[in-house]
mmCIF file of C-alpha atoms and ligand atoms in Angstrom:
data_model
loop_
_atom_site.group_PDB
_atom_site.id
_atom_site.type_symbol
_atom_site.label_atom_id
_atom_site.label_comp_id
_atom_site.label_asym_id
_atom_site.label_seq_id
_atom_site.Cartn_x
_atom_site.Cartn_y
_atom_site.Cartn_z
ATOM 1 C CA MET A 241 -52.621 83.796 46.656
ATOM 2 C CA LEU A 242 -54.529 86.389 48.644
ATOM 3 C CA ALA A 243 -55.575 85.676 52.208
ATOM 4 C CA ILE A 244 -58.260 87.412 54.196
ATOM 5 C CA ILE A 245 -58.099 87.382 57.976
ATOM 6 C CA GLY A 246 -61.498 88.177 59.421
ATOM 7 C CA GLY A 247 -61.953 89.712 62.850
ATOM 8 C CA THR A 248 -64.886 90.447 65.117
ATOM 9 C CA GLY A 249 -68.022 90.665 62.970
ATOM 10 C CA MET A 250 -66.461 88.604 60.195
ATOM 11 C CA THR A 251 -66.119 84.955 61.161
ATOM 12 C CA GLN A 252 -67.069 83.887 57.660
ATOM 13 C CA LEU A 253 -67.190 85.321 54.179
ATOM 14 C CA ALA A 254 -70.646 85.084 52.661
ATOM 15 C CA ASN A 255 -69.320 85.784 49.178
ATOM 16 C CA LEU A 256 -66.741 82.970 49.317
ATOM 17 C CA GLU A 257 -67.546 79.811 47.352
ATOM 18 C CA ILE A 258 -65.830 77.332 49.626
ATOM 19 C CA THR A 259 -63.861 74.572 47.906
ATOM 20 C CA HIS A 260 -62.220 72.946 50.932
ATOM 21 C CA ARG A 261 -60.969 73.432 54.444
ATOM 22 C CA GLN A 262 -57.550 72.409 55.615
ATOM 23 C CA VAL A 263 -56.162 71.935 59.106
ATOM 24 C CA ILE A 264 -52.523 73.036 59.093
ATOM 25 C CA ARG A 265 -50.036 71.835 61.678
ATOM 26 C CA THR A 266 -47.378 74.375 62.512
ATOM 27 C CA PRO A 267 -44.197 74.390 64.606
ATOM 28 C CA TYR A 268 -45.879 77.097 66.702
ATOM 29 C CA GLY A 269 -49.025 75.232 67.688
ATOM 30 C CA GLU A 270 -52.574 75.514 66.461
ATOM 31 C CA PRO A 271 -53.905 78.288 64.231
ATOM 32 C CA SER A 272 -57.253 79.853 65.130
ATOM 33 C CA GLY A 273 -58.975 77.282 62.909
ATOM 34 C CA ALA A 274 -58.737 75.367 59.666
ATOM 35 C CA LEU A 275 -57.929 77.478 56.632
ATOM 36 C CA THR A 276 -60.963 77.938 54.383
ATOM 37 C CA PHE A 277 -60.084 77.820 50.689
ATOM 38 C CA GLY A 278 -62.455 79.059 48.059
ATOM 39 C CA ARG A 279 -63.177 81.440 45.257
ATOM 40 C CA ILE A 280 -64.523 84.950 45.154
ATOM 41 C CA LYS A 281 -65.505 86.115 41.676
ATOM 42 C CA ASP A 282 -63.453 83.230 40.242
ATOM 43 C CA HIS A 283 -60.268 84.107 42.127
ATOM 44 C CA ASN A 284 -58.629 81.842 44.669
ATOM 45 C CA VAL A 285 -58.751 83.136 48.195
ATOM 46 C CA VAL A 286 -58.011 81.649 51.589
ATOM 47 C CA PHE A 287 -59.871 82.825 54.663
ATOM 48 C CA LEU A 288 -59.095 82.535 58.354
ATOM 49 C CA ALA A 289 -61.212 83.756 61.258
ATOM 50 C CA ARG A 290 -58.751 85.330 63.694
ATOM 51 C CA HIS A 291 -60.850 84.645 66.796
ATOM 52 C CA GLY A 292 -61.874 81.156 65.617
ATOM 53 C CA TYR A 293 -64.987 80.322 63.638
ATOM 54 C CA GLY A 294 -67.090 80.447 66.795
ATOM 55 C CA HIS A 295 -65.399 83.687 67.954
ATOM 56 C CA THR A 296 -64.023 82.037 71.097
ATOM 57 C CA ILE A 297 -60.370 83.148 71.140
ATOM 58 C CA PRO A 298 -59.674 86.481 72.880
ATOM 59 C CA PRO A 299 -57.131 88.899 71.342
ATOM 60 C CA HIS A 300 -54.298 88.079 73.763
ATOM 61 C CA GLU A 301 -54.712 84.319 73.274
ATOM 62 C CA ILE A 302 -54.685 84.266 69.494
ATOM 63 C CA ASN A 303 -51.781 82.234 68.191
ATOM 64 C CA TYR A 304 -50.636 84.891 65.731
ATOM 65 C CA ARG A 305 -47.487 82.975 64.814
ATOM 66 C CA ALA A 306 -49.385 79.794 63.956
ATOM 67 C CA ASN A 307 -51.902 81.793 61.888
ATOM 68 C CA ILE A 308 -49.252 83.570 59.836
ATOM 69 C CA TRP A 309 -47.086 80.470 59.499
ATOM 70 C CA ALA A 310 -50.099 78.441 58.275
ATOM 71 C CA LEU A 311 -50.874 81.052 55.615
ATOM 72 C CA ALA A 312 -47.209 81.292 54.565
ATOM 73 C CA SER A 313 -47.098 77.491 54.216
ATOM 74 C CA GLN A 314 -49.889 77.767 51.617
ATOM 75 C CA HIS A 315 -47.883 80.278 49.572
ATOM 76 C CA VAL A 316 -49.971 83.244 50.567
ATOM 77 C CA SER A 317 -48.251 86.378 49.278
ATOM 78 C CA ARG A 318 -50.741 89.011 50.412
ATOM 79 C CA ILE A 319 -52.980 89.367 53.439
ATOM 80 C CA VAL A 320 -55.848 91.789 53.766
ATOM 81 C CA ALA A 321 -56.812 91.764 57.414
ATOM 82 C CA VAL A 322 -60.068 93.079 58.795
ATOM 83 C CA ALA A 323 -60.131 94.355 62.365
ATOM 84 C CA SER A 324 -62.650 96.236 64.450
ATOM 85 C CA VAL A 325 -61.415 99.282 66.339
ATOM 86 C CA GLY A 326 -62.503 102.057 68.635
ATOM 87 C CA GLY A 327 -62.360 105.492 67.027
ATOM 88 C CA ILE A 328 -60.151 108.097 68.714
ATOM 89 C CA ARG A 329 -59.949 110.712 65.960
ATOM 90 C CA SER A 330 -63.077 112.865 65.893
ATOM 91 C CA ASP A 331 -64.091 111.828 62.366
ATOM 92 C CA LEU A 332 -63.886 108.115 63.238
ATOM 93 C CA GLY A 333 -67.413 107.422 64.406
ATOM 94 C CA PRO A 334 -69.054 103.989 64.506
ATOM 95 C CA GLY A 335 -69.400 102.408 61.069
ATOM 96 C CA LYS A 336 -66.487 104.243 59.433
ATOM 97 C CA LEU A 337 -63.925 102.238 57.463
ATOM 98 C CA ILE A 338 -60.288 103.283 57.535
ATOM 99 C CA LEU A 339 -57.062 101.882 56.120
ATOM 100 C CA PRO A 340 -54.298 102.605 58.639
ATOM 101 C CA ASN A 341 -50.829 103.455 57.345
ATOM 102 C CA GLN A 342 -48.993 103.379 60.674
ATOM 103 C CA LEU A 343 -49.200 101.635 64.001
ATOM 104 C CA ILE A 344 -47.923 101.820 67.557
ATOM 105 C CA ASP A 345 -47.616 98.599 69.518
ATOM 106 C CA TYR A 346 -48.653 98.646 73.194
ATOM 107 C CA THR A 347 -49.183 94.890 73.478
ATOM 108 C CA TYR A 348 -47.105 92.735 75.797
ATOM 109 C CA GLY A 349 -46.584 89.095 76.663
ATOM 110 C CA ARG A 350 -47.490 87.869 73.189
ATOM 111 C CA LYS A 351 -45.344 85.640 70.998
ATOM 112 C CA PHE A 352 -44.353 88.324 68.554
ATOM 113 C CA THR A 353 -41.506 87.022 66.391
ATOM 114 C CA PHE A 354 -40.356 84.034 64.367
ATOM 115 C CA PHE A 355 -36.759 85.139 64.851
ATOM 116 C CA GLU A 356 -35.902 83.675 68.215
ATOM 117 C CA GLY A 357 -34.222 80.558 69.458
ATOM 118 C CA GLY A 358 -30.578 79.617 69.398
ATOM 119 C CA GLU A 359 -29.795 78.538 65.898
ATOM 120 C CA LYS A 360 -31.427 81.361 63.914
ATOM 121 C CA PRO A 361 -29.336 84.388 62.891
ATOM 122 C CA VAL A 362 -30.298 87.683 64.528
ATOM 123 C CA THR A 363 -32.751 89.355 62.150
ATOM 124 C CA HIS A 364 -34.237 92.850 62.289
ATOM 125 C CA ILE A 365 -37.009 93.369 59.771
ATOM 126 C CA ASP A 366 -37.598 96.869 58.418
ATOM 127 C CA PHE A 367 -40.937 98.099 59.759
ATOM 128 C CA THR A 368 -40.795 101.783 58.853
ATOM 129 C CA GLU A 369 -43.966 101.271 56.825
ATOM 130 C CA PRO A 370 -45.795 98.537 58.750
ATOM 131 C CA TYR A 371 -48.468 98.158 56.067
ATOM 132 C CA CYS A 372 -47.537 97.352 52.471
ATOM 133 C CA PRO A 373 -47.935 100.609 50.479
ATOM 134 C CA LYS A 374 -48.664 98.724 47.250
ATOM 135 C CA LEU A 375 -51.374 96.573 48.786
ATOM 136 C CA ARG A 376 -52.848 99.630 50.527
ATOM 137 C CA LYS A 377 -53.100 101.353 47.153
ATOM 138 C CA ARG A 378 -54.874 98.344 45.725
ATOM 139 C CA VAL A 379 -57.391 98.266 48.556
ATOM 140 C CA LEU A 380 -58.019 102.013 48.240
ATOM 141 C CA LYS A 381 -58.578 101.629 44.518
ATOM 142 C CA ALA A 382 -60.976 98.745 45.143
ATOM 143 C CA ALA A 383 -62.991 100.865 47.558
ATOM 144 C CA LYS A 384 -63.127 103.666 45.026
ATOM 145 C CA LEU A 385 -64.376 101.307 42.325
ATOM 146 C CA ALA A 386 -66.964 99.955 44.756
ATOM 147 C CA LYS A 387 -67.965 103.551 45.615
ATOM 148 C CA ILE A 388 -67.522 102.813 49.311
ATOM 149 C CA GLU A 389 -65.886 105.329 51.628
ATOM 150 C CA LEU A 390 -62.575 104.068 52.992
ATOM 151 C CA LEU A 391 -60.495 106.694 54.800
ATOM 152 C CA ASP A 392 -56.877 106.735 53.719
ATOM 153 C CA GLY A 393 -54.335 106.592 56.508
ATOM 154 C CA GLY A 394 -54.250 106.757 60.268
ATOM 155 C CA VAL A 395 -52.308 105.404 63.197
ATOM 156 C CA TYR A 396 -53.507 102.139 64.693
ATOM 157 C CA ALA A 397 -52.750 101.811 68.406
ATOM 158 C CA ALA A 398 -52.565 98.122 69.334
ATOM 159 C CA THR A 399 -53.531 97.483 72.955
ATOM 160 C CA GLN A 400 -53.354 94.293 74.959
ATOM 161 C CA GLY A 401 -56.989 93.797 75.914
ATOM 162 C CA PRO A 402 -59.176 92.008 76.530
ATOM 163 C CA ARG A 403 -60.430 94.884 78.646
ATOM 164 C CA LEU A 404 -61.226 98.155 76.968
ATOM 165 C CA GLU A 405 -59.136 101.238 77.738
ATOM 166 C CA THR A 406 -59.611 103.919 80.364
ATOM 167 C CA ALA A 407 -60.451 107.440 79.170
ATOM 168 C CA ALA A 408 -56.980 108.548 80.335
ATOM 169 C CA GLU A 409 -55.352 105.766 78.319
ATOM 170 C CA ILE A 410 -57.228 106.926 75.229
ATOM 171 C CA ASN A 411 -56.026 110.505 75.877
ATOM 172 C CA ARG A 412 -52.492 109.168 76.069
ATOM 173 C CA LEU A 413 -52.880 107.168 72.866
ATOM 174 C CA GLU A 414 -54.133 110.320 71.172
ATOM 175 C CA ARG A 415 -51.157 112.342 72.441
ATOM 176 C CA ASP A 416 -48.940 109.597 71.036
ATOM 177 C CA GLY A 417 -50.584 110.082 67.646
ATOM 178 C CA GLY A 418 -53.077 107.208 67.728
ATOM 179 C CA ASP A 419 -56.203 107.644 65.602
ATOM 180 C CA MET A 420 -57.862 104.310 66.355
ATOM 181 C CA VAL A 421 -57.414 101.572 68.928
ATOM 182 C CA GLY A 422 -57.683 97.818 68.533
ATOM 183 C CA MET A 423 -56.359 94.666 70.157
ATOM 184 C CA THR A 424 -55.312 92.432 67.272
ATOM 185 C CA GLY A 425 -53.224 94.507 64.867
ATOM 186 C CA MET A 426 -50.010 93.390 66.510
ATOM 187 C CA PRO A 427 -48.044 91.197 66.338
ATOM 188 C CA GLU A 428 -49.997 90.099 63.240
ATOM 189 C CA ALA A 429 -48.581 92.823 60.969
ATOM 190 C CA ALA A 430 -44.982 92.265 62.078
ATOM 191 C CA LEU A 431 -45.182 88.489 61.748
ATOM 192 C CA ALA A 432 -46.507 88.844 58.197
ATOM 193 C CA ARG A 433 -43.529 91.099 57.402
ATOM 194 C CA GLU A 434 -41.168 88.536 58.936
ATOM 195 C CA GLN A 435 -42.615 85.944 56.547
ATOM 196 C CA GLY A 436 -42.289 88.300 53.582
ATOM 197 C CA ILE A 437 -46.070 88.566 53.152
ATOM 198 C CA SER A 438 -47.575 91.905 52.064
ATOM 199 C CA TYR A 439 -50.075 93.009 54.675
ATOM 200 C CA ALA A 440 -52.768 95.664 54.867
ATOM 201 C CA SER A 441 -55.611 96.053 57.323
ATOM 202 C CA ILE A 442 -59.104 97.437 56.910
ATOM 203 C CA ALA A 443 -60.160 98.859 60.254
ATOM 204 C CA VAL A 444 -63.862 98.970 61.005
ATOM 205 C CA VAL A 445 -64.872 101.470 63.656
ATOM 206 C CA ALA A 446 -67.212 99.667 66.050
ATOM 207 C CA ASN A 447 -67.495 102.365 68.726
ATOM 208 C CA HIS A 448 -66.110 105.654 69.915
ATOM 209 C CA ALA A 449 -63.077 104.919 72.089
ATOM 210 C CA ALA A 450 -63.474 105.300 75.860
ATOM 211 C CA GLY A 451 -64.274 108.856 76.938
ATOM 212 C CA ARG A 452 -65.109 109.990 73.386
ATOM 213 C CA GLY A 453 -68.425 110.727 71.665
ATOM 214 C CA ASP A 454 -71.226 108.510 72.951
ATOM 215 C CA SER A 455 -68.638 106.509 74.931
ATOM 216 C CA LYS A 456 -68.096 109.465 77.268
ATOM 217 C CA GLN A 457 -69.396 107.584 80.339
ATOM 218 C CA HIS A 458 -68.860 103.991 79.221
ATOM 219 C CA VAL A 459 -68.284 101.924 76.094
ATOM 220 C CA ASP A 460 -71.343 99.925 75.117
ATOM 221 C CA ILE A 461 -69.511 97.184 73.230
ATOM 222 C CA ASN A 462 -72.561 94.895 73.305
ATOM 223 C CA SER A 463 -74.630 97.180 71.111
ATOM 224 C CA VAL A 464 -72.160 97.344 68.215
ATOM 225 C CA GLY A 465 -73.522 94.221 66.431
ATOM 226 C CA PRO A 466 -75.787 95.988 63.896
ATOM 227 C CA ILE A 467 -73.102 98.619 63.181
ATOM 228 C CA LEU A 468 -70.528 95.922 62.509
ATOM 229 C CA ASP A 469 -72.946 93.874 60.380
ATOM 230 C CA ASP A 470 -73.579 96.829 58.114
ATOM 231 C CA ALA A 471 -69.897 97.791 57.964
ATOM 232 C CA MET A 472 -68.797 94.229 57.208
ATOM 233 C CA MET A 473 -71.150 94.118 54.211
ATOM 234 C CA ARG A 474 -69.288 97.118 52.824
ATOM 235 C CA VAL A 475 -65.942 95.459 53.628
ATOM 236 C CA ARG A 476 -67.000 92.291 51.747
ATOM 237 C CA THR A 477 -67.845 94.372 48.711
ATOM 238 C CA ILE A 478 -64.463 96.095 48.864
ATOM 239 C CA LEU A 479 -62.795 92.678 49.141
ATOM 240 C CA GLU A 480 -64.592 91.502 45.995
ATOM 241 C CA TYR A 481 -62.992 94.369 44.118
ATOM 242 C CA VAL A 482 -59.619 93.663 45.730
ATOM 243 C CA VAL A 483 -59.584 90.047 44.579
ATOM 244 C CA GLU A 484 -60.689 91.021 41.095
ATOM 245 C CA ALA A 485 -57.608 93.208 40.843
ATOM 246 C CA ASP A 486 -55.463 90.435 42.288
ATOM 247 C CA GLY A 487 -54.743 88.394 39.179
ATOM 248 C CA ASP A 488 -54.443 84.981 40.888
HETATM 249 N N1 HPA B 222 -60.691 99.495 72.142
HETATM 250 C C1 HPA B 222 -59.904 98.471 71.773
HETATM 251 N N2 HPA B 222 -60.252 97.586 70.850
HETATM 252 C C2 HPA B 222 -61.447 97.735 70.263
HETATM 253 C C3 HPA B 222 -62.319 98.775 70.614
HETATM 254 C C4 HPA B 222 -61.919 99.701 71.597
HETATM 255 O O1 HPA B 222 -62.647 100.659 71.954
HETATM 256 N N3 HPA B 222 -63.432 98.615 69.845
HETATM 257 C C5 HPA B 222 -63.220 97.534 69.052
HETATM 258 N N4 HPA B 222 -62.027 96.988 69.318
#
């Protein structure tokens, strides 16, 4: 089954016909909320709001392990995540949609692996391609069918938050190769890989990153609502095409 993890601007899926909700207990504590099961265009989908349904959980306090474990327990084989980002690359202005193909992890102090604790064998997942190439292709194809622009490829820089970055930090991320910056891409992607779940992420540019474009002096994160609303409508349409191609 396909899962959708919604981020800021997507705490519910308007096009999901909800069948039931289920609270999942996990060995890692509580997920961000109950899983919402339903159908989009007659295909089974499960939805989870990463920050909670009332958007109350900040990026560094999300229980990423519980979220991924809960989805794995329901036999989810693919996750399309949606995450808002700041645009670093000059063509990534507010409202743009982009499907990253690489990431750099700058987060710290988060529970970032299932492979810890005495009795488990030491395990090193391959993470050369952090996003599933096959699922990325499917999402790109869906966007094409929907006639919605989705930029193909870019490096997602995952920062700790909850504060936004300094202009110098954004310059450093750019020198490192970062094209966009967000706070929730990791450890979510790695944990999905550890559970053997294909994972891709649609990044929605909410604002120019600090020191760039109209964020030269400061980032006005409170005025991004209308931009995100419009972008999330396009993301929902893309997701409709993704699930239609899903076959479940
Ligand atoms: N920085 C980090 N995370 C973000 C931003 C940003 O500018 N915008 C949306 N999420």
